Amino acid sequence: MVDRHYLVNFNSDNLPQYQTELLIVGGGIAGLYTAWKAIEAGLEVTLLTKRTIIDSNSDRAQGGIAAALGKTDSPELHYEDTMLAGAGLCDAVAVKVLVNEGPSRVQELINMGANFDRHGNQLAMTKEGAHSKRRILHAHGDATGAEIICTLMQQVLNQGKALVLEQHFVVDLLVKDGVCCGVLAYDERSQEYCIYWTKAVVMASGGAGRLYKYTTNPEVATGDGIAIAYRAGAEVMDMEFVQFHPTTLVLPNAPRFLISEAVRGEGALLRNSQGERFMPRYHGMAELAPRDIVSRAILSEMAATQKSYVNLDLTHIAADKIKRRFPTITATCAKYGLDITKEPIPVAPAAHYLMGGIKTNYNGLTSIQGLYACGEAACLGVHGANRLASNSLLDGLVFGNRIVKHLMKTIDGISLNKERFICQDLFEPAGDVEAISEQLKWTMGENVGPLRTIHRLTRALAFFEQNEWLKRHRCRNAREMELRNMLEVGKLITEAAMMRTESRGGHFRLDFPETSTRWEKHIILRR
Ligand code: SIN
């Protein structure tokens, strides 16, 4: 059988073959938590991650994890805030699942030893944009993701029941008659391809911030899982909705390091280069308005003042509180010569989170049987057009749990299906990976950023359509595969952004600035 959607030439008969009951792709919160749940349920698990287990967006998460655990809070209030931030496109059932099941999942983390910050015996909770209550749990001040990942890693690795393989790049899914029966993987250490036959795959491979030059995301966030699933025929949804975090560090020689929304939650103010506090002019919630609104307000002030940043001012907050509450941010800024207790932080928006992804149902199942998706790679509509701050870690837990529950009901009836898969007709690529990758980032930033028009999007689409790498090329190493995946995801974002002739949440069209009731619907794409 010759199939036409692979990145490399291969013949499964000639490759080393392994088998596992459940294969998880990705080592962020969604992958690790799902692995832990599956192990607890008695499943045999293999987890593949393309770099090391700590290379993920989850590990970098600062602000925290939202859950209605406070005395004056409730899932209903969390539901209302999530729906409002989502700008009319949240799936109401999915949001109910998230806010109702979220507190128990967070309690599981606490029970397994996750050390969230406390005031005395009580969990400390902060506020972030568009939350009506203080409901964000945090750890070590601003290192929440690292604490959660460390806790989950101990559970998964110590139990010894999961095989965790680093430097394993998943190239493509092996799908026969609409059923996913395994993956083709590339072991970067041995530089060998291999096949994993499995009863189910959970794609928990994270987002795609690296499509943009300015991003909070680590190098691994290249949208691989979404591109892989799309090539295999899965439906993807809401790809036009990219979240630009309002406040990332703008200093010469510094990366676009995230300055957590929790900083504004603790009272920091945004000022333009003339020192004016501007957010009250844009929204009643001022600095704590939904993220898309704050990002656009900042861009507007930057344009009006002809500066590449605005200032985030914490200098009115006691220095010892800043240092205690935000030790990572304080230390990182100090590394670049900025004392945030004395000087404002220059900030600008940068790509942060993809609301879209592989379309799933409420149990994480995609349109391909045997393929589940979870976390940022997935899209159920739980974040609508604009994710509420600190709902992403929660999403990974809640839907990871549901995937395992669903699997436990079905897995006994599934048999391993070892088919023969061959691809032999790809040819050598031309062009320098680094140069094309830079062109891609430039194209996305200029044309598919927070402010879009049909002209910009048309330019971006032309870039993708002319790109030789999206044709029948054979990838020779993992960097080339990442580039190919980034190009595929960039094209999907561009196509969906062209279709949506309105503005909503993270998708803003200067040529269609209004939100239209006609567009209260999702865009679903399939190869
Ligand atoms: C932040 O700390 O501002 C990021 C949290 C998030 O993306 O939800």
Coordinates of C-alpha atoms and ligand atoms in Angstrom, one line a residue:
M1 CA 0.0 0.0 0.0
V2 CA 1.5 3.4 -1.0
D3 CA 0.2 6.2 1.2
R4 CA 0.8 9.8 0.5
H5 CA 1.1 11.7 3.7
Y6 CA 4.4 10.8 5.3
L7 CA 7.5 12.8 5.8
V8 CA 10.0 10.1 5.0
N9 CA 10.4 7.0 2.8
F10 CA 10.0 3.8 4.8
N11 CA 8.9 0.2 4.8
S12 CA 7.5 -0.9 8.2
D13 CA 8.7 -4.5 7.5
N14 CA 12.3 -3.4 7.5
L15 CA 12.2 -1.3 10.7
P16 CA 12.6 -2.3 14.4
Q17 CA 9.1 -2.9 15.8
Y18 CA 7.9 -2.4 19.3
Q19 CA 4.4 -2.7 20.9
T20 CA 2.7 -1.0 23.7
E21 CA -0.9 -0.8 25.0
L22 CA -1.0 3.0 25.1
L23 CA 1.4 5.4 23.4
I24 CA 1.6 9.0 24.6
V25 CA 3.3 11.7 22.6
G26 CA 4.6 14.6 24.7
G27 CA 6.0 15.2 28.2
G28 CA 4.1 18.3 29.3
I29 CA 1.3 18.2 31.9
A30 CA -1.2 16.6 29.5
G31 CA 1.2 13.8 28.6
L32 CA 2.6 13.1 32.0
Y33 CA -0.8 13.3 33.8
T34 CA -2.4 11.0 31.3
A35 CA 0.5 8.6 31.7
W36 CA 0.1 8.6 35.4
K37 CA -3.7 8.0 35.2
A38 CA -3.2 5.2 32.7
I39 CA -0.5 3.5 34.9
E40 CA -2.8 3.8 37.9
A41 CA -5.5 2.1 35.8
G42 CA -3.2 -0.8 35.0
L43 CA -2.3 0.1 31.4
E44 CA 1.0 -0.5 29.9
V45 CA 2.3 2.9 28.8
T46 CA 5.1 4.2 26.5
L47 CA 5.7 8.0 26.4
L48 CA 7.7 9.5 23.6
T49 CA 9.1 13.0 23.9
K50 CA 11.2 14.7 21.2
R51 CA 13.7 16.3 23.5
T52 CA 13.9 15.8 27.2
I53 CA 11.0 15.4 29.7
I54 CA 11.4 19.0 31.0
D55 CA 11.3 20.6 27.6
S56 CA 7.7 21.8 27.5
N57 CA 5.5 24.8 27.8
S58 CA 4.0 23.4 30.9
D59 CA 7.3 23.4 32.7
R60 CA 7.6 27.1 32.0
A61 CA 4.1 28.0 33.2
Q62 CA 4.3 30.8 35.8
G63 CA 1.0 32.2 36.8
G64 CA -0.6 29.0 37.9
I65 CA -3.6 26.7 37.6
A66 CA -7.2 27.9 38.0
A67 CA -9.7 26.0 40.0
A68 CA -12.7 27.0 42.0
L69 CA -11.3 25.9 45.4
G70 CA -11.8 29.2 47.3
K71 CA -14.6 29.6 49.9
T72 CA -16.3 32.4 48.0
D73 CA -15.8 30.8 44.6
S74 CA -17.8 28.2 42.7
P75 CA -17.5 26.2 39.4
E76 CA -20.5 28.4 38.2
L77 CA -18.4 31.6 38.6
H78 CA -15.4 29.9 37.0
Y79 CA -17.7 28.8 34.1
E80 CA -19.0 32.4 33.6
D81 CA -15.5 33.8 33.5
T82 CA -14.3 31.2 31.0
M83 CA -17.3 31.7 28.8
L84 CA -16.9 35.5 28.8
A85 CA -13.2 35.4 28.0
G86 CA -13.9 32.9 25.2
A87 CA -15.8 35.6 23.2
G88 CA -18.9 33.5 22.3
L89 CA -17.1 30.5 21.0
C90 CA -16.7 28.3 24.0
D91 CA -18.4 24.9 24.0
A92 CA -20.6 25.2 27.1
V93 CA -20.6 21.5 27.9
A94 CA -16.8 21.3 27.7
V95 CA -16.5 24.3 30.0
K96 CA -18.8 22.8 32.5
V97 CA -16.7 19.6 32.5
L98 CA -13.6 21.7 32.9
V99 CA -14.8 23.8 35.9
N100 CA -16.7 21.0 37.6
E101 CA -14.0 18.3 37.3
G102 CA -11.1 20.7 37.7
P103 CA -11.0 21.0 41.5
S104 CA -10.8 17.2 42.0
R105 CA -7.9 17.0 39.5
V106 CA -6.0 19.7 41.3
Q107 CA -6.7 18.0 44.6
E108 CA -5.1 14.9 43.1
L109 CA -1.9 17.0 42.4
I110 CA -2.0 18.2 46.0
N111 CA -2.4 14.7 47.3
M112 CA 0.6 13.4 45.3
G113 CA 2.7 16.2 46.8
A114 CA 2.6 19.2 44.6
N115 CA 3.7 22.0 46.8
F116 CA 1.4 24.9 46.1
D117 CA 2.0 28.2 47.9
R118 CA 0.0 28.7 51.1
H119 CA -0.9 31.4 53.6
G120 CA -0.6 29.4 56.8
N121 CA -2.8 26.3 56.1
Q122 CA -4.8 27.9 53.4
L123 CA -3.9 27.6 49.7
A124 CA -2.7 31.0 48.4
M125 CA -4.7 32.2 45.4
T126 CA -4.0 35.0 43.0
K127 CA -6.1 36.7 40.3
E128 CA -5.4 37.0 36.6
G129 CA -7.1 38.7 33.7
A130 CA -10.9 38.2 33.4
H131 CA -11.2 36.2 36.6
S132 CA -13.9 37.5 38.9
K133 CA -12.3 35.7 41.9
R134 CA -8.8 34.9 43.3
R135 CA -8.6 31.3 42.1
I136 CA -5.2 30.8 40.7
L137 CA -3.0 28.4 42.7
H138 CA 0.7 28.9 42.3
A139 CA 4.0 27.4 43.5
H140 CA 7.3 28.9 44.4
G141 CA 5.8 32.2 43.6
D142 CA 6.0 32.1 39.8
A143 CA 7.2 28.5 39.0
T144 CA 3.9 26.6 39.1
G145 CA 4.5 24.6 36.0
A146 CA 7.9 23.4 37.1
E147 CA 6.5 22.2 40.4
I148 CA 3.6 20.3 38.8
I149 CA 5.9 18.7 36.1
C150 CA 8.4 17.7 38.8
T151 CA 5.6 16.1 40.9
L152 CA 4.1 14.2 37.9
M153 CA 7.5 13.1 36.7
Q154 CA 8.3 11.5 40.1
Q155 CA 5.0 9.6 39.9
V156 CA 5.5 8.4 36.4
L157 CA 9.2 7.6 36.5
N158 CA 9.2 6.1 40.0
Q159 CA 6.4 3.7 39.4
G160 CA 8.6 2.2 36.7
K161 CA 5.6 1.1 34.8
A162 CA 5.9 3.6 32.0
L163 CA 8.6 3.5 29.4
V164 CA 9.6 7.1 28.9
L165 CA 11.8 7.7 25.9
E166 CA 13.4 11.0 25.3
Q167 CA 14.8 12.2 22.0
H168 CA 12.1 10.2 20.2
F169 CA 10.5 12.2 17.4
V170 CA 7.1 11.0 16.2
V171 CA 7.2 11.3 12.4
D172 CA 3.8 10.1 11.4
L173 CA 0.8 8.2 12.5
L174 CA 0.0 4.8 10.9
V175 CA -3.6 4.8 10.1
K176 CA -5.4 2.0 8.2
D177 CA -9.1 2.2 7.3
G178 CA -9.7 5.1 9.7
V179 CA -8.1 3.4 12.6
C180 CA -4.8 4.5 14.2
C181 CA -2.7 1.4 14.9
G182 CA 0.7 2.9 15.6
V183 CA 3.4 5.5 14.9
L184 CA 6.5 5.8 12.9
A185 CA 9.2 7.3 15.2
Y186 CA 12.7 8.5 14.8
D187 CA 15.2 7.9 17.6
E188 CA 17.5 10.9 17.5
R189 CA 20.2 9.2 19.5
S190 CA 20.6 6.1 17.3
Q191 CA 19.4 8.0 14.3
E192 CA 17.1 5.1 13.5
Y193 CA 13.5 4.9 12.5
C194 CA 11.2 2.4 14.3
I195 CA 7.6 1.4 14.5
Y196 CA 5.4 1.4 17.7
W197 CA 2.2 -0.7 17.4
T198 CA -0.4 0.3 19.9
K199 CA -4.1 0.1 20.8
A200 CA -4.3 3.9 21.2
V201 CA -2.2 7.0 20.8
V202 CA -2.7 10.2 22.9
M203 CA -1.3 13.2 21.1
A204 CA -0.2 15.6 23.9
S205 CA 2.5 17.3 21.9
G206 CA 1.7 20.9 22.8
G207 CA 1.4 24.1 20.8
A208 CA 3.0 26.0 18.0
G209 CA 4.3 29.3 19.4
R210 CA 7.6 28.8 17.6
L211 CA 5.9 29.7 14.3
Y212 CA 6.3 33.2 15.4
K213 CA 9.6 35.1 16.0
Y214 CA 8.3 36.6 19.2
T215 CA 6.9 34.0 21.5
T216 CA 7.0 32.8 25.1
N217 CA 7.2 29.2 24.0
P218 CA 10.3 26.9 24.2
E219 CA 12.0 25.7 21.0
V220 CA 9.9 22.4 21.1
A221 CA 6.6 24.2 20.4
T222 CA 6.5 23.6 16.7
G223 CA 3.0 22.2 16.3
D224 CA 4.2 18.7 15.4
G225 CA 1.2 16.8 16.8
I226 CA -1.3 19.0 14.9
A227 CA 0.5 18.6 11.6
I228 CA 1.0 14.8 12.1
A229 CA -2.7 14.3 12.9
Y230 CA -3.8 16.5 10.0
R231 CA -1.6 14.6 7.6
A232 CA -3.2 11.4 8.8
G233 CA -6.6 12.8 8.0
A234 CA -7.8 14.0 11.4
E235 CA -10.0 17.1 11.7
V236 CA -8.5 20.3 13.2
M237 CA -10.6 23.1 14.6
D238 CA -10.3 26.8 15.5
M239 CA -6.8 27.2 14.0
E240 CA -7.2 30.9 13.5
F241 CA -7.3 31.6 17.2
V242 CA -3.8 32.3 18.4
Q243 CA -3.4 33.9 21.8
F244 CA -0.8 36.7 22.1
H245 CA 0.2 37.2 25.7
P246 CA 0.2 40.9 26.5
T247 CA 3.3 41.1 28.6
T248 CA 6.6 39.6 27.5
L249 CA 10.0 41.2 28.2
V250 CA 11.4 43.5 25.6
L251 CA 15.1 44.1 26.3
P252 CA 18.1 43.9 24.0
N253 CA 19.6 40.4 23.9
A254 CA 16.8 39.0 26.1
P255 CA 14.4 36.4 24.9
R256 CA 10.7 37.3 25.0
F257 CA 10.4 36.0 28.6
L258 CA 6.9 35.8 30.0
I259 CA 6.0 38.4 32.6
S260 CA 3.1 36.6 34.2
E261 CA -0.4 38.0 34.2
A262 CA -0.3 37.3 37.9
V263 CA 2.0 40.4 38.2
R264 CA -1.0 42.5 37.1
G265 CA -3.2 40.4 39.4
E266 CA -1.0 41.6 42.3
G267 CA -1.5 45.2 41.2
A268 CA 1.1 46.1 38.5
L269 CA -0.1 48.8 36.1
L270 CA 0.4 49.3 32.4
R271 CA 1.7 52.7 31.3
N272 CA 2.6 54.0 27.9
S273 CA 6.0 55.6 27.1
Q274 CA 4.5 58.9 28.3
G275 CA 3.8 57.4 31.7
E276 CA 0.1 57.4 31.2
R277 CA -1.9 54.5 32.6
F278 CA -4.0 53.6 29.6
M279 CA -6.0 50.4 30.2
P280 CA -9.0 52.1 31.9
R281 CA -9.6 53.8 28.5
Y282 CA -10.0 50.4 26.8
H283 CA -11.9 48.2 29.3
G284 CA -13.8 48.3 32.6
M285 CA -11.5 45.6 34.0
A286 CA -8.5 47.7 33.1
E287 CA -5.2 45.7 33.4
L288 CA -7.2 42.6 34.2
A289 CA -9.3 42.7 31.1
P290 CA -9.3 39.5 28.9
R291 CA -5.9 38.9 27.3
D292 CA -6.9 39.6 23.7
I293 CA -8.2 43.0 24.7
V294 CA -5.1 43.9 26.7
S295 CA -2.8 42.8 23.9
R296 CA -4.6 44.9 21.3
A297 CA -4.6 47.9 23.7
I298 CA -0.9 47.6 24.1
L299 CA -0.3 47.4 20.3
S300 CA -2.5 50.4 19.9
E301 CA -0.4 52.4 22.5
M302 CA 2.8 51.2 20.9
A303 CA 1.6 52.5 17.5
A304 CA 0.4 55.8 18.9
T305 CA 3.7 56.4 20.8
Q306 CA 5.9 54.9 18.1
K307 CA 7.6 52.6 20.6
S308 CA 8.3 48.9 20.5
Y309 CA 7.0 48.4 24.1
V310 CA 4.9 49.8 26.9
N311 CA 5.8 49.7 30.6
L312 CA 4.6 47.4 33.3
D313 CA 5.0 49.2 36.5
L314 CA 5.4 47.4 39.8
T315 CA 7.4 50.1 41.6
H316 CA 4.5 51.0 43.9
I317 CA 4.5 47.4 45.3
A318 CA 6.7 46.7 48.3
A319 CA 10.1 45.3 47.0
D320 CA 10.1 42.3 49.4
K321 CA 6.7 41.3 48.2
I322 CA 7.8 41.5 44.6
K323 CA 10.9 39.4 45.3
R324 CA 8.9 36.8 47.3
R325 CA 6.0 36.5 45.0
F326 CA 7.9 36.6 41.7
P327 CA 11.4 35.2 42.3
T328 CA 11.8 33.9 38.7
I329 CA 10.7 37.1 37.0
T330 CA 12.8 39.2 39.4
A331 CA 15.9 37.1 38.8
T332 CA 15.5 36.9 35.0
C333 CA 15.0 40.6 34.7
A334 CA 18.0 41.2 37.0
K335 CA 20.1 39.0 34.7
Y336 CA 19.5 41.5 31.9
G337 CA 20.3 44.5 34.2
L338 CA 16.7 45.4 35.2
D339 CA 15.7 45.9 38.9
I340 CA 11.9 45.5 38.7
T341 CA 11.5 46.8 42.2
K342 CA 12.8 50.2 41.1
E343 CA 12.2 50.4 37.3
P344 CA 9.2 49.5 35.1
I345 CA 9.4 46.4 32.9
P346 CA 9.4 47.1 29.1
V347 CA 6.8 44.7 27.7
A348 CA 5.0 43.8 24.4
P349 CA 2.7 41.0 23.2
A350 CA 4.1 37.8 21.9
A351 CA 2.6 34.5 20.6
H352 CA 1.7 32.3 23.6
Y353 CA -1.0 29.8 23.1
L354 CA -3.0 28.1 20.3
M355 CA -6.7 27.8 21.1
G356 CA -7.2 25.6 18.0
G357 CA -5.9 22.1 17.5
I358 CA -6.9 18.5 16.8
K359 CA -10.6 18.4 17.1
T360 CA -11.8 16.1 19.9
N361 CA -15.0 15.0 21.7
Y362 CA -15.6 15.3 25.4
N363 CA -13.5 12.1 26.0
G364 CA -10.5 13.4 24.0
L365 CA -11.2 11.2 21.0
T366 CA -10.4 12.6 17.6
S367 CA -12.0 11.9 14.3
I368 CA -9.6 9.0 13.8
Q369 CA -10.4 5.9 15.8
G370 CA -7.7 5.1 18.3
L371 CA -6.3 8.6 18.3
Y372 CA -6.9 10.9 21.3
A373 CA -5.6 14.4 21.8
C374 CA -5.1 16.4 25.0
G375 CA -3.7 19.7 26.2
E376 CA -2.7 22.5 23.7
A377 CA -2.5 20.1 20.8
A378 CA -6.2 19.4 21.2
C379 CA -9.3 21.5 20.5
L380 CA -12.7 20.9 22.0
G381 CA -13.8 24.5 22.1
V382 CA -13.1 24.7 25.9
H383 CA -11.1 27.9 25.4
G384 CA -13.3 29.4 22.7
A385 CA -11.7 32.3 20.8
N386 CA -9.6 33.4 23.8
R387 CA -8.4 31.2 26.6
L388 CA -9.0 32.4 30.2
A389 CA -5.7 32.8 32.0
S390 CA -4.4 29.6 33.9
N391 CA -7.1 27.3 32.4
S392 CA -4.6 25.5 30.2
L393 CA -2.9 23.4 32.9
L394 CA -6.3 22.5 34.1
D395 CA -7.4 21.5 30.7
G396 CA -4.6 19.0 30.4
L397 CA -5.6 17.3 33.7
V398 CA -9.4 17.2 33.2
F399 CA -9.3 15.8 29.7
G400 CA -6.3 13.5 30.4
N401 CA -8.5 11.9 33.1
R402 CA -11.4 11.6 30.7
I403 CA -9.3 9.9 28.0
V404 CA -8.1 7.2 30.4
K405 CA -11.7 6.7 31.7
H406 CA -12.8 6.2 28.1
L407 CA -9.9 3.9 27.3
M408 CA -10.6 1.7 30.2
K409 CA -14.1 1.1 28.8
T410 CA -12.9 0.2 25.3
I411 CA -9.4 -1.1 25.4
D412 CA -10.1 -4.7 26.0
G413 CA -12.0 -4.9 22.8
I414 CA -9.1 -3.5 20.7
S415 CA -6.5 -5.7 19.3
L416 CA -3.1 -4.7 18.0
N417 CA -3.2 -4.2 14.3
K418 CA 0.2 -4.7 12.7
E419 CA -0.2 -3.7 9.1
R420 CA 2.4 -3.1 6.4
F421 CA 3.0 0.6 5.7
I422 CA 5.3 1.8 2.9
C423 CA 6.2 5.2 1.4
Q424 CA 8.8 5.3 -1.3
D425 CA 8.2 8.2 -3.6
L426 CA 9.5 11.3 -1.7
F427 CA 12.5 13.2 -3.2
E428 CA 15.4 15.2 -1.8
P429 CA 14.5 18.7 -0.6
A430 CA 16.3 21.8 -1.6
G431 CA 16.9 24.9 0.5
D432 CA 18.3 25.8 3.8
V433 CA 16.2 24.8 6.9
E434 CA 17.3 27.8 8.9
A435 CA 16.6 30.3 6.2
I436 CA 13.1 28.9 5.5
S437 CA 12.3 28.8 9.2
E438 CA 13.3 32.5 9.5
Q439 CA 11.1 33.3 6.5
L440 CA 8.2 31.4 8.1
K441 CA 8.5 33.3 11.4
W442 CA 8.7 36.6 9.6
T443 CA 5.7 35.7 7.4
M444 CA 3.6 34.7 10.4
G445 CA 4.6 37.7 12.5
E446 CA 4.0 40.2 9.8
N447 CA 0.9 38.7 8.2
V448 CA -0.8 36.3 10.7
G449 CA -0.2 38.2 13.9
P450 CA -2.6 39.9 16.3
L451 CA -3.8 42.3 13.6
R452 CA -4.8 40.7 10.3
T453 CA -6.1 41.8 6.9
I454 CA -7.0 40.0 3.7
H455 CA -3.9 41.5 2.1
R456 CA -1.6 40.2 4.8
L457 CA -3.2 36.8 4.9
T458 CA -3.0 36.6 1.1
R459 CA 0.7 37.3 1.3
A460 CA 1.1 34.6 3.9
L461 CA -0.9 32.0 1.9
A462 CA 1.3 32.8 -1.2
F463 CA 4.4 32.0 0.9
F464 CA 3.0 28.6 1.9
E465 CA 1.6 27.7 -1.5
Q466 CA 5.0 28.5 -3.2
N467 CA 7.0 26.7 -0.6
E468 CA 8.7 23.6 -2.0
W469 CA 8.9 22.0 1.4
L470 CA 5.1 21.5 1.5
K471 CA 5.4 19.3 -1.6
R472 CA 6.7 15.8 -1.9
H473 CA 9.9 16.2 0.0
R474 CA 11.7 13.6 2.1
C475 CA 12.8 15.0 5.5
R476 CA 16.3 14.0 6.4
N477 CA 16.4 14.7 10.1
A478 CA 14.2 15.9 13.0
R479 CA 14.9 19.6 12.3
E480 CA 13.6 19.2 8.8
M481 CA 10.5 17.4 10.1
E482 CA 9.8 20.2 12.5
L483 CA 10.1 22.7 9.7
R484 CA 7.7 20.8 7.6
N485 CA 5.3 20.6 10.6
M486 CA 5.5 24.3 11.2
L487 CA 4.8 25.1 7.6
E488 CA 1.7 22.9 7.7
V489 CA 0.4 24.4 10.9
G490 CA 1.2 28.0 9.6
K491 CA -0.8 27.3 6.5
L492 CA -3.8 26.0 8.5
I493 CA -3.8 29.1 10.7
T494 CA -3.6 31.3 7.7
E495 CA -6.4 29.5 5.8
A496 CA -8.7 29.6 8.8
A497 CA -7.9 33.2 9.4
M498 CA -8.8 34.1 5.8
M499 CA -12.2 32.3 6.1
R500 CA -13.2 34.0 9.3
T501 CA -14.4 37.4 8.1
E502 CA -15.0 38.9 11.5
S503 CA -13.0 39.7 14.7
R504 CA -13.4 37.6 17.8
G505 CA -11.0 36.8 20.7
G506 CA -7.5 36.1 19.5
H507 CA -8.5 36.6 15.8
F508 CA -8.7 40.3 14.8
R509 CA -9.3 41.4 11.3
L510 CA -8.7 45.1 10.7
D511 CA -10.8 44.8 7.6
F512 CA -13.7 43.1 9.6
P513 CA -13.3 44.7 13.0
E514 CA -16.8 43.7 14.2
T515 CA -17.9 40.4 15.8
S516 CA -20.6 38.8 13.8
T517 CA -23.4 36.5 15.1
R518 CA -23.1 34.8 11.7
W519 CA -19.7 33.6 12.8
E520 CA -20.7 32.0 16.0
K521 CA -19.4 28.7 14.7
H522 CA -16.2 26.8 14.4
I523 CA -14.0 26.3 11.3
I524 CA -13.1 22.7 10.9
L525 CA -10.4 21.7 8.4
R526 CA -9.4 18.2 7.1
R527 CA -6.8 17.2 4.6
Ligands
SIN1 C1 0.8 33.8 32.9 O1 1.4 33.4 33.9 O2 0.5 34.9 32.6 C2 0.5 32.7 31.9 C3 -0.6 31.9 32.4 C4 -1.4 31.3 31.2 O3 -1.0 31.3 30.1 O4 -2.5 30.9 31.5

